[in-house]
Amino acid sequence: MKNSQIRPLLFATLMAALPFAQAQQAAPAQPASPANPANPAGTLQATPQAATPASTKQAEFERYLRAQVLLDRARFSPGEIDGAYGSNTRQALSGFQAARKLPVTGKLDAATWNALNADNAPTLASYTLAESDLAGPFEKIPSEMMDKAKLKELGYETMLEGLGEKFHAKPSMLERLNPGKDLSRAGEQIVVPNVSGKTPLAKASKVVVKGSARILQLFDASGALLAQYPVSTGSANDPLPVGTWKIEGVHANPTYYYNPKLFWDAEPGDKKAKIAPGPNNPVGVVWIDLSKPHYGIHGTPVPGNVGKTESHGCIRLTNWSAAEVASAVAAGLEVVLQE
């Protein structure tokens, strides 16, 4: 998203500023279900009942839920975890397969399943809802920029939205995983995708964005792939600025300065405006400024759209992925933008 200026903040505040980046209270759970089998290899458990369309659909959900959790833990992000096979999961599988020197099919074949399950962590973890999860304030975010500018902060609209970002999950899937649970009560114990406890991401030496594949990749000094994330990159009106650029700075919880002259689709009558920080800010919780004027790598208020919709030329990630990328990069780092 084009942006005239972003107020710099100290990078040291980055991880502490992000609610989903704080130390999590989750502990590995071992519920007796195929989604989280005691079997460390994560193999779905056989059932003596005859397969039905409903049971087959549930088994597929559980299989892809585990695959997405393991891909996330391996830093090949499938984006918003939803237990379904879509374009972001396909790209995550392809990246994982290439890194592990497996045939690149983009499918959850046997070799890929076995490689993923080298991480024998359970699929789900238990989490006790805290007062801070429910505290809010939660407020409906208006769609128009001029209305956004009237708000003192752009926080979460609902508790479930914040919980989804904390555990990299589609909010409706969290409800599916917790039938009968009171998700509005502090102290309620629920199950969530087990995405915590990963080793710290190493510092990157180069960032590569591939527009056609809609992915961002981080590489170390030897050229080894460190991590991969789905992104939205440009459109016909605002194409990705192909070329080699550098990172100018990394800013947590940015204030966004809206300039309608930079947007071909700005609403008539829009004026310059200052949009307060927050996860539902137009650039999310992180702005990584590029040497290309008005362009950057940033978060988004709508994680489910990442990799599936267009942008105003910038590189848009989920808020949690943007935070991970921000932790691994610094000013002066090379960023290669490709078709």
Short mmCIF file of C-alpha atoms in Angstrom, two decimals, residues 44 47 50-64 176:
data_model
loop_
_atom_site.label_atom_id
_atom_site.label_comp_id
_atom_site.label_asym_id
_atom_site.label_seq_id
_atom_site.Cartn_x
_atom_site.Cartn_y
_atom_site.Cartn_z
CA LEU A 44 -4.42 -40.22 11.48
CA THR A 47 -11.52 -46.02 12.96
CA ALA A 50 -17.29 -47.46 7.89
CA ALA A 51 -16.22 -44.22 6.24
CA THR A 52 -18.98 -41.70 5.59
CA PRO A 53 -18.86 -38.43 3.64
CA ALA A 54 -18.87 -36.56 6.97
CA SER A 55 -16.05 -38.65 8.49
CA THR A 56 -13.99 -38.38 5.30
CA LYS A 57 -14.39 -34.60 5.32
CA GLN A 58 -13.41 -34.43 8.99
CA ALA A 59 -10.34 -36.61 8.39
CA GLU A 60 -9.25 -34.30 5.56
CA PHE A 61 -9.73 -31.27 7.80
CA GLU A 62 -7.61 -32.86 10.53
CA ARG A 63 -4.87 -33.87 8.10
CA TYR A 64 -4.56 -30.39 6.60
CA ARG A 176 -14.92 -25.29 15.35
#
